[in-house]
Coordinates of C-alpha atoms and ligand atoms in Angstrom, one line a residue:
X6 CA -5.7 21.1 -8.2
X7 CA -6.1 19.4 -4.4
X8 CA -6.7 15.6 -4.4
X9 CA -7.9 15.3 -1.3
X10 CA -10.8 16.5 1.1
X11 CA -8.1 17.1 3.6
X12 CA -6.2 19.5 1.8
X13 CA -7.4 23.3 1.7
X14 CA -6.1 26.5 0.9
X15 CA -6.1 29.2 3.7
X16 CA -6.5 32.8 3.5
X17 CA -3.2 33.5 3.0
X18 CA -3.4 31.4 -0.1
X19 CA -1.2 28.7 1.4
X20 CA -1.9 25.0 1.7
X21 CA -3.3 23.6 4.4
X22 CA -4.0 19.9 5.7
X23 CA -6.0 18.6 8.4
X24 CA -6.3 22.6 8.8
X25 CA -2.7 23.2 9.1
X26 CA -0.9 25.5 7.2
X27 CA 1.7 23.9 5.5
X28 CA 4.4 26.8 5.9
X29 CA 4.3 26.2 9.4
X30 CA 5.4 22.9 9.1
X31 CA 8.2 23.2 7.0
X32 CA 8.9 25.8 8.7
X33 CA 8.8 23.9 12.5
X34 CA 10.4 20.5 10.9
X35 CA 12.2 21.5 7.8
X36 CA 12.2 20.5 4.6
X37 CA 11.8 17.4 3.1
X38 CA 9.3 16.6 5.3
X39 CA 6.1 13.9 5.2
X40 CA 2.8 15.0 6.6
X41 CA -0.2 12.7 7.1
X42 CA -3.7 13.6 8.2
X43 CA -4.5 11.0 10.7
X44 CA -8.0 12.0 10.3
X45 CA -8.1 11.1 6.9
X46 CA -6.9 7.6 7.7
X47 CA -9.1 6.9 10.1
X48 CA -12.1 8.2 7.7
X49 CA -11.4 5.6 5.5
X50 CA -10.6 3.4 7.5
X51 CA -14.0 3.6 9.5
X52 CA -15.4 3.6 5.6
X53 CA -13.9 0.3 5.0
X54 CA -14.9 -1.4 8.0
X55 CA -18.7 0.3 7.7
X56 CA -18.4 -1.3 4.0
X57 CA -18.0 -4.5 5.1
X58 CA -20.4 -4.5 7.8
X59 CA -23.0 -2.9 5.4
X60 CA -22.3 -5.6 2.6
X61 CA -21.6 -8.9 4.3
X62 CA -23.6 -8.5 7.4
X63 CA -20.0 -7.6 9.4
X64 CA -18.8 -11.4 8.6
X65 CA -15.4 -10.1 7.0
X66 CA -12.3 -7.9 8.0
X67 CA -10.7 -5.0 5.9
X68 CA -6.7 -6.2 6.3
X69 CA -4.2 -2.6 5.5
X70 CA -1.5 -3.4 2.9
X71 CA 0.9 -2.1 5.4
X72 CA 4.0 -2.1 2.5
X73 CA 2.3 1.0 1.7
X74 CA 3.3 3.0 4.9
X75 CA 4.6 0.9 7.8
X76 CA 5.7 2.5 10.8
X77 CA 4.7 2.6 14.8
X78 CA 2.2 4.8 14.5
X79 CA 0.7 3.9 11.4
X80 CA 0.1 0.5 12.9
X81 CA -1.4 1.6 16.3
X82 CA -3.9 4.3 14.2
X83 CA -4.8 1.1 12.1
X84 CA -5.3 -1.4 14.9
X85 CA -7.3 0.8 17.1
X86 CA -10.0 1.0 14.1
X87 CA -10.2 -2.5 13.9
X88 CA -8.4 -3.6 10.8
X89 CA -6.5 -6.4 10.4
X90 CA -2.6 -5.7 8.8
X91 CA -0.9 -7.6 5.9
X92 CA 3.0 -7.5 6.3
X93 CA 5.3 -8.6 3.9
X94 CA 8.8 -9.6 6.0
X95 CA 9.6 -10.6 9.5
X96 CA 10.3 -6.5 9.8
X97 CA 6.9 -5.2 9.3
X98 CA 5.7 -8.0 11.3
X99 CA 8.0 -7.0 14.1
X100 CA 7.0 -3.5 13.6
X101 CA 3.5 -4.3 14.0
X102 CA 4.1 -6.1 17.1
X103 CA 6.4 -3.6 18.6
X104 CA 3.6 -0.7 18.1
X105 CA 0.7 -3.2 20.4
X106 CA -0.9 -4.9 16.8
X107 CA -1.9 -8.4 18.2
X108 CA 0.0 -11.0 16.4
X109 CA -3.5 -13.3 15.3
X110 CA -4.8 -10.4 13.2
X111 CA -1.2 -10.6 10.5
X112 CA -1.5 -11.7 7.6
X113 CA 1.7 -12.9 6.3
X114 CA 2.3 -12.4 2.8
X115 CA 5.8 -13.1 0.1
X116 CA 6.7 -14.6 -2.8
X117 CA 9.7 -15.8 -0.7
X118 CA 9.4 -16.1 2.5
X119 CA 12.7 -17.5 4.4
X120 CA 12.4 -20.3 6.9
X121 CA 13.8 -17.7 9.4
X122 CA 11.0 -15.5 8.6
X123 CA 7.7 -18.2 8.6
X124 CA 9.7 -19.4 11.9
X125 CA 9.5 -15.7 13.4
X126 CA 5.9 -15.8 12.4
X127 CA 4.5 -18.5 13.8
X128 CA 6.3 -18.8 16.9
X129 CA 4.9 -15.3 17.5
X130 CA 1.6 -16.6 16.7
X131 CA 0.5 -14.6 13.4
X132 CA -2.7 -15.8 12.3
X133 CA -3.1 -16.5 9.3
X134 CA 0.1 -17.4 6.7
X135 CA -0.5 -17.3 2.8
X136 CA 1.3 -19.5 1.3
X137 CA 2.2 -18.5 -2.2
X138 CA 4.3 -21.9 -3.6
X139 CA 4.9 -25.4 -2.3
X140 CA 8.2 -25.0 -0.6
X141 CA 6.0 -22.5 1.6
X142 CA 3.4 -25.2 2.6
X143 CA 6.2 -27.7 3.4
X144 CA 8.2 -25.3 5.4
X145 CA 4.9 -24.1 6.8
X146 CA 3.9 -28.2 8.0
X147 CA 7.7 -28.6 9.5
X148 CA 7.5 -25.7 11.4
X149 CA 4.3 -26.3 12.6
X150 CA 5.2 -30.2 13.3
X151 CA 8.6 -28.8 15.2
X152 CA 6.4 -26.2 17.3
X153 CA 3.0 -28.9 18.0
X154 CA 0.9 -26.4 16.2
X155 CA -1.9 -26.5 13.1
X156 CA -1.0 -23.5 11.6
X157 CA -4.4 -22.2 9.3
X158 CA -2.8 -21.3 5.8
X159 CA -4.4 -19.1 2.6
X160 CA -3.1 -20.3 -0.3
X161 CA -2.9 -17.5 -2.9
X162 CA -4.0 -18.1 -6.3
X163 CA -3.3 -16.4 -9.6
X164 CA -6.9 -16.0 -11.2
X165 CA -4.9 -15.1 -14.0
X166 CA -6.8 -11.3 -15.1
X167 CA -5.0 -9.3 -16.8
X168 CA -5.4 -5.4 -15.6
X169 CA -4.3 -2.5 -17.4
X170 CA -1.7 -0.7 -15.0
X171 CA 1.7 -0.4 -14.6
X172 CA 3.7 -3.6 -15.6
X173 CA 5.7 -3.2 -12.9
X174 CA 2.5 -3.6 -10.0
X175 CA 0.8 -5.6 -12.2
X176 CA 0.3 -8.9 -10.0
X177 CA -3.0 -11.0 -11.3
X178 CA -1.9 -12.9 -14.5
X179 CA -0.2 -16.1 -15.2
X180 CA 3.4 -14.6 -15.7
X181 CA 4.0 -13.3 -12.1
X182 CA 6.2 -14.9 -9.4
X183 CA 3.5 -14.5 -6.9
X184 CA 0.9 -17.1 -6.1
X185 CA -0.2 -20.8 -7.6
X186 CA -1.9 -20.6 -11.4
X187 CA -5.0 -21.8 -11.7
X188 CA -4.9 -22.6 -15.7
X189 CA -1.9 -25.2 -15.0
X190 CA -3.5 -27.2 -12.3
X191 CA -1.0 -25.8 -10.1
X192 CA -3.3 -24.3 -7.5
X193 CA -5.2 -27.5 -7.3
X194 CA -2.0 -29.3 -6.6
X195 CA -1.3 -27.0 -3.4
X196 CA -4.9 -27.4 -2.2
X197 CA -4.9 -31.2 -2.2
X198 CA -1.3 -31.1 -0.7
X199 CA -2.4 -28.6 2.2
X200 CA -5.2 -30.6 2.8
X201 CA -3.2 -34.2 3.5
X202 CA -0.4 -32.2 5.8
X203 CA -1.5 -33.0 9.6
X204 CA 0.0 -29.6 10.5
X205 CA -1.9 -27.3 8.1
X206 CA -4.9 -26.1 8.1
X207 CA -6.5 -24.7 4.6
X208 CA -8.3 -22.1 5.7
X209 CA -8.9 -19.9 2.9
X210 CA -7.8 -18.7 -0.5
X211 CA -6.4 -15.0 -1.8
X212 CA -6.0 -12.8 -5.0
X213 CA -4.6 -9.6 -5.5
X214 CA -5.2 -8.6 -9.4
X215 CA -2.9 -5.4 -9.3
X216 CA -2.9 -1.8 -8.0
X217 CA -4.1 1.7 -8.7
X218 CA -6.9 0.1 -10.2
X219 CA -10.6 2.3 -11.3
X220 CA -12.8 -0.8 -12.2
X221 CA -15.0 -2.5 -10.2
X222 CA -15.3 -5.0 -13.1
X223 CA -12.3 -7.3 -13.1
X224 CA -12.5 -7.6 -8.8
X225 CA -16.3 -9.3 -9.5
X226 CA -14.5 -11.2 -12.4
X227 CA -12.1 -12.4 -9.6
X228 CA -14.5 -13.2 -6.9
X229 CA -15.9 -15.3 -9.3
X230 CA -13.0 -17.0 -10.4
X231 CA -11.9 -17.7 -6.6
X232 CA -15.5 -19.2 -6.0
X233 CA -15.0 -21.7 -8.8
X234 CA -11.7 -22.4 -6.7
X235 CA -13.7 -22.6 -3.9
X236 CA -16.3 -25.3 -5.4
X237 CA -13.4 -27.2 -6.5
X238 CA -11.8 -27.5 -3.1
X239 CA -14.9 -28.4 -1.4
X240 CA -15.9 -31.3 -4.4
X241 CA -12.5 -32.9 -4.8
X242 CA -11.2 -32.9 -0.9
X243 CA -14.1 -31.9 0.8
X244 CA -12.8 -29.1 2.6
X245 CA -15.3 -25.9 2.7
X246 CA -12.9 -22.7 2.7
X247 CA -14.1 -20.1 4.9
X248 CA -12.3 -17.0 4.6
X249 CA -12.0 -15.4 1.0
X250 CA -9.4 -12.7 0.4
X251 CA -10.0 -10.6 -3.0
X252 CA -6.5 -8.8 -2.3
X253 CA -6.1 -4.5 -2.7
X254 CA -5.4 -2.6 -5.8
X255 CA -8.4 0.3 -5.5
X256 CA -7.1 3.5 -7.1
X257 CA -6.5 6.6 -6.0
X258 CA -6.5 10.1 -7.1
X259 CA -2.8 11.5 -8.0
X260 CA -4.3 14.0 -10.6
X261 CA -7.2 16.4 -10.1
X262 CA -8.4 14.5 -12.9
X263 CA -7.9 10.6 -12.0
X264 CA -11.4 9.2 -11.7
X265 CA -12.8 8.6 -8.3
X266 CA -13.7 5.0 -7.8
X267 CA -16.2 4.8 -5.3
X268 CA -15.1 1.8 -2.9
X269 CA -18.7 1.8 -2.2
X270 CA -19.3 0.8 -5.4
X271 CA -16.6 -1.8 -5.6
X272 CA -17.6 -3.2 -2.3
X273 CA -21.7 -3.7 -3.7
X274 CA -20.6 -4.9 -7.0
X275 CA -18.4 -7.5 -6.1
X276 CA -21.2 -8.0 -2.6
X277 CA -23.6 -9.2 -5.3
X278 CA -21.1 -11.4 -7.5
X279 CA -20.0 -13.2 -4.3
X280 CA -24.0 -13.8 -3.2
X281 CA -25.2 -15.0 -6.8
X282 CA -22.2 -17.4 -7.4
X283 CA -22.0 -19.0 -3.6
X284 CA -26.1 -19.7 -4.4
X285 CA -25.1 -21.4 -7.4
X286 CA -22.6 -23.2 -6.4
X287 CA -24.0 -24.1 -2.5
X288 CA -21.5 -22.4 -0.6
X289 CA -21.8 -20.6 2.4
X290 CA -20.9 -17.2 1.8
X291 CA -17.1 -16.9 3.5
X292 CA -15.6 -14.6 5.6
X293 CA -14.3 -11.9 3.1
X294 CA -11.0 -10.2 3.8
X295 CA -10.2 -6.9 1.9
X296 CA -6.6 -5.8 1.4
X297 CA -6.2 -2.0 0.4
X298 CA -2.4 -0.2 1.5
X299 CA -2.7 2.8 -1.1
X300 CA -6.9 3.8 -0.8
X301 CA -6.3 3.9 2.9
X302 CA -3.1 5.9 3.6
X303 CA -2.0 7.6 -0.4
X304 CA -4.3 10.6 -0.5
X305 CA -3.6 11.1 3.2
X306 CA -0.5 12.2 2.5
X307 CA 1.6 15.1 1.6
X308 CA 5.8 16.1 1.2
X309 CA 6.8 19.3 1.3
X310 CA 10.1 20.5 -0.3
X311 CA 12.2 23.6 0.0
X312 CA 13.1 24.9 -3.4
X313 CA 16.5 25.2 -4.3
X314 CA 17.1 26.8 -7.6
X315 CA 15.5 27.5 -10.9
X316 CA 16.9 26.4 -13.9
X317 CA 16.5 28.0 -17.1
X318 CA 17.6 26.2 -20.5
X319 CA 16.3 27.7 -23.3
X320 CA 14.4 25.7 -25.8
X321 CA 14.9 23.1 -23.7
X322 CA 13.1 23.0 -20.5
X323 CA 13.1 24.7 -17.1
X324 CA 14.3 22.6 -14.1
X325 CA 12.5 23.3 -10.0
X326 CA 15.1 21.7 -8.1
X327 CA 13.9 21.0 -4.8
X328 CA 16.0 19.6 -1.5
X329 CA 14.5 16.0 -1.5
X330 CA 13.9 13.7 -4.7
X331 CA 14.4 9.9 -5.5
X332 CA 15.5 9.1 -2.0
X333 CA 12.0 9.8 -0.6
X334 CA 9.8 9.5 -3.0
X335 CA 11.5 6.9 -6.3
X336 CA 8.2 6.0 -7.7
X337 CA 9.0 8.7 -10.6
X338 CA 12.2 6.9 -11.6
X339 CA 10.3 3.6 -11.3
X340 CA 7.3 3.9 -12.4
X341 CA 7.3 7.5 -14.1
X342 CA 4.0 7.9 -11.9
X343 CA 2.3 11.0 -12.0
X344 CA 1.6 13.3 -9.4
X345 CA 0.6 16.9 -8.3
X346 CA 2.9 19.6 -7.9
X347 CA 2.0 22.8 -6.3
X348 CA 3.9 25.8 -4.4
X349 CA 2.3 25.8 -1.0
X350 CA 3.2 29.4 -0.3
X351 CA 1.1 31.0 -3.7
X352 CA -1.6 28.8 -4.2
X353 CA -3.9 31.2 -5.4
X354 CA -1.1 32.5 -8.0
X355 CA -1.4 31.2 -11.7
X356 CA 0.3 28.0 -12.4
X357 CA 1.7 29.0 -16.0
X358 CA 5.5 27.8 -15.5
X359 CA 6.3 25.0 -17.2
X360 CA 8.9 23.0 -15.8
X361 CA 10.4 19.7 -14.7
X362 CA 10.7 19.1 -10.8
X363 CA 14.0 17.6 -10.0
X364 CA 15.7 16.2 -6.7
X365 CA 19.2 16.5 -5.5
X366 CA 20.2 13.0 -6.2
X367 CA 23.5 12.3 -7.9
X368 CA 21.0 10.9 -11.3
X369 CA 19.5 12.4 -14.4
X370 CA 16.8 10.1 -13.9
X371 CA 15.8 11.9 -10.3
X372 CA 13.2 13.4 -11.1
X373 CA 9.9 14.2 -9.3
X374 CA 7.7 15.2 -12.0
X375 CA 8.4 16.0 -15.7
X376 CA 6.8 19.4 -17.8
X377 CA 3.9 19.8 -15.6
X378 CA 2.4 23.6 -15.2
X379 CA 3.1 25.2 -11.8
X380 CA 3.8 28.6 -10.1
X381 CA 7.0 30.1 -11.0
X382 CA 8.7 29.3 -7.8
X383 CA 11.8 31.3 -6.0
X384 CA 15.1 29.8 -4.1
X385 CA 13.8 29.8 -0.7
X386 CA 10.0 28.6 -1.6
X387 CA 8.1 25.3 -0.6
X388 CA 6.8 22.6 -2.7
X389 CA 4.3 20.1 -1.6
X390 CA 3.9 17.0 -3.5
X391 CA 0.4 15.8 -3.0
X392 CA -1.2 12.2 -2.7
X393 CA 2.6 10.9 -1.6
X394 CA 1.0 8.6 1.5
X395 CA 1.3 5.7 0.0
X396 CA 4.5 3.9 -1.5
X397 CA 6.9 6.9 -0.8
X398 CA 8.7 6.5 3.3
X399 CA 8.3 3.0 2.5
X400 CA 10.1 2.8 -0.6
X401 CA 12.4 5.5 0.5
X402 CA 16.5 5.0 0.7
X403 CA 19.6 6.6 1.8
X404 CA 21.2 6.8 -1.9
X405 CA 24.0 9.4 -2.3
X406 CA 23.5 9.2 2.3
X407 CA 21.1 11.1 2.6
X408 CA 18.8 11.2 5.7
X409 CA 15.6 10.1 5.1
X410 CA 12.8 12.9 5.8
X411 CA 10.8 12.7 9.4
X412 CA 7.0 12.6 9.2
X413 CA 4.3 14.6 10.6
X414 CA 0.6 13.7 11.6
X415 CA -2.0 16.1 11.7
X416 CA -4.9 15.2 14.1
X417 CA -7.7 17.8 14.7
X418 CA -5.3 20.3 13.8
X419 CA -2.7 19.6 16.0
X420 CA 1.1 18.1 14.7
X421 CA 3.1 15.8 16.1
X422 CA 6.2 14.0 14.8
X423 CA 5.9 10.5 13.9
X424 CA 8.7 9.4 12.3
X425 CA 12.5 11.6 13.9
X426 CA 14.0 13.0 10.6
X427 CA 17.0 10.5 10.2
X428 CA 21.1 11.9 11.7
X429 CA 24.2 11.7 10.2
X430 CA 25.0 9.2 13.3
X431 CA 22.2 7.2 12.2
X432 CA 23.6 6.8 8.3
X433 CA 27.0 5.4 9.9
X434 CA 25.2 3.4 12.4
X435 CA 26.4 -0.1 10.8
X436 CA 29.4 0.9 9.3
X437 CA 32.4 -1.0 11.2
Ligands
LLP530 N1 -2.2 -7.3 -1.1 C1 -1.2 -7.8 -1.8 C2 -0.9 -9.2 -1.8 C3 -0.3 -6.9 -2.5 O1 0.7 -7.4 -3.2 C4 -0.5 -5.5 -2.5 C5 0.3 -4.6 -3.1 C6 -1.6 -5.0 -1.7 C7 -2.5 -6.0 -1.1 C8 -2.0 -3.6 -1.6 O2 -2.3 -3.0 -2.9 P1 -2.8 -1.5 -2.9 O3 -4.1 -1.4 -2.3 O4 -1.8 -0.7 -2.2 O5 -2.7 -1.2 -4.4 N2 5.2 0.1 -5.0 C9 4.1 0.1 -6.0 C10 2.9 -0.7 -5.5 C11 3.2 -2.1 -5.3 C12 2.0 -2.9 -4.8 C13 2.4 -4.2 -4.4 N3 1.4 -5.0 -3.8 C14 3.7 1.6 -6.2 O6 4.4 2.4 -5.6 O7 2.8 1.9 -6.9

């Protein structure tokens, strides 16, 4: 039933994480709440980093998908193990940079980047821009040109592999508005473009095939694929690319029975691939980059509802309406992605109601969870949501204005607030 390692069950049959009971919490922050283990994070994290280390004799950086969970703390937990971050906007880079994060070690991602934004950026001095079409590299030389600077560039290529997730995070193939194609000569073009502009420097190439994947397979099939890239660059302009980004998309467990994909596993596979082809082909083996958000933060993660009512319609189904819903946690109405529902407050209890888990949002769509087997819960009872770390505060809205839900870290079995629980104040705050 628990996802995680740092989930437990106490001997009051409540759940735990990090070793705290999970009835305290709600109880001390109200409901809907987050709660992260930060030792959890920084397990993987340190995992990551060792992987790296153990496979590529340390000449590479793990970079943390912040999209998946970007706050203050987040990024000063992150930094101070070492990784790199990937943002995605001028806000998660000014997030990063406001919580200590040293602008070199960003990695500045979109499919759309304003000027505004790749101005911000490398005026503040984030190191390393991927550039994912041509108006980017242009933009990318001007500002450079305006500033005096060479500003080292990643092109990001579509290696065009098709992975079997969700359509909507599915990144890799041709058909995607993010990155160059390799098939139409597209990606070619950019390279030999970057490599005539005085204020570029192509410094290395990126993939991301999709998310929540299991396989190890199709990441060697990439690394290969970018190699081949790699050769190409080096016979036709004579540039050797050193750092290699292979991009995120390891899966994680949402069900008890999701396989566990070993990252260790990943991390040799695609190790070997990267040795055998850069033999063939000559090439000194890059600096490999690493780009997980989900694996690091999702199964760190918890929310915790207060139950509202029970709704009984016979023959049809039974509806747990809790106190949070699509505002904090939309990836049900998006992507009708599963997850684990338990009552935190009778774990040991059998879980023989069926029943859909519904927010409070003004939507028939709002739900949390459809017909999944769970403790027959009472008005008044709490909810947890497990494996919500990733995807969920960063997605979340005010729809209907609601307050978005504060966030609690658990280190060594301590709490501390992260994240204030939004005010009414705060939902008028740019209303004239
Ligand atoms: N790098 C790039 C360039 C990406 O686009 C992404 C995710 C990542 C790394 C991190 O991927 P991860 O390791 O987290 O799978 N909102 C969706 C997920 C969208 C992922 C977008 N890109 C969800 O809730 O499932």
């Amino acid at each position: 039933m628990l996802t995680s390692d740092c989930l437990g069950i106490n001997e009051e049959g409540h759940l735990t994480i990090g070793g705290v009971d999970t009835l305290y919490l709600a109880e001390k922050y109200g409901t809907p709440l987050y709660v992260m283990s930060e030792d959890k994070i920084r397990e993987i994290a340190k995992s990551y980093l060792g992987s790296i280390k153990k496979n590529y004799n340390g000449n590479g950086v793990p970079i943390y998908a912040s999209k998946a969970f970007c706050c203050k703390e987040i990024c000063r937990i992150i930094d101070s193990e070492g990784l790199d971050m990937d943002s995605v906007s001028a806000g998660e880079i000014y997030t990063a940079i406001k919580a200590g994060v040293d602008p070199k070690k960003l990695h500045f991602h979109g499919n759309n980047k304003t000027y505004g934004e790749l101005e911000y950026a490398i005026e503040n001095g984030v190191g390393d821009i991927i550039a994912d079409n041509f108006e980017d590299i242009i933009r990318v030389n001007e500002i450079g040109e305006k500033l005096s600077k060479v500003v080292d560039i990643t092109l990001r290529i579509k290696p065009g592999i098709d992975v079997h997730t969700h359509e909507f995070i599915r990144t890799g193939q041709i058909d995607s508005k993010f990155g160059f194609a390799l098939e139409n000569g597209e990606a070619e073009k950019a390279a030999q473009m970057a490599s005539q502009l005085k204020n570029i420097n192509l410094n290395g190439v990126h993939c991301h095939i999709g998310s929540q994947i299991f396989d190890a397979e199709p990441f060697v099939f990439a690394s290969e694929v970018m190699l081949g890239f790699i050769k190409l660059i080096k016979d036709k302009f004579g540039i050797e690319i050193k750092n290699l980004n292979l991009g995120g998309g390891f899966g994680i467990k949402y069900l008890e029975s999701d396989p566990f994909l070993k990252y260790e596993v990943y991390m040799e596979s695609v190790s070997k691939a990267i040795h055998n082809k850069c033999a063939e082909y000559g090439l000194n083996i890059p600096k490999i980059f690493i780009e997980p958000g989900r694996s690091v933060i999702g199964e760190a993660g918890i929310t915790l509802y207060t139950v509202g009512n029970v709704k009984e319609i016979e023959n049809v189904r039974n509806y747990i309406s809790v106190d949070g819903g699509m505002g904090d946690n939309p990836r049900y109405a998006l992507y009708q992605a599963e997850y684990t529902c338990v009552i935190a407050n009778r774990m040991n209890d059998k879980a023989d109601y069926k029943a859909t888990i519904a927010g409070k949002y003004c939507e028939s769509g709002d739900l949390i969870q459809e017909n999944v087997s769970i403790v027959k819960p009472e008005a008044g009872e709490i909810l947890a949501v497990l494996s919500t770390g990733a995807y969920n505060y960063s997605m979340a809205s005010n729809y209907n204005r609601n307050v978005r839900p504060a966030c609690v870290m658990i280190k060594e079995g301590q709490d501390r607030l992260i994240i204030r629980r939004e005010t009414f104040e705060d939902l008028i705050k740019n209303d004239i």
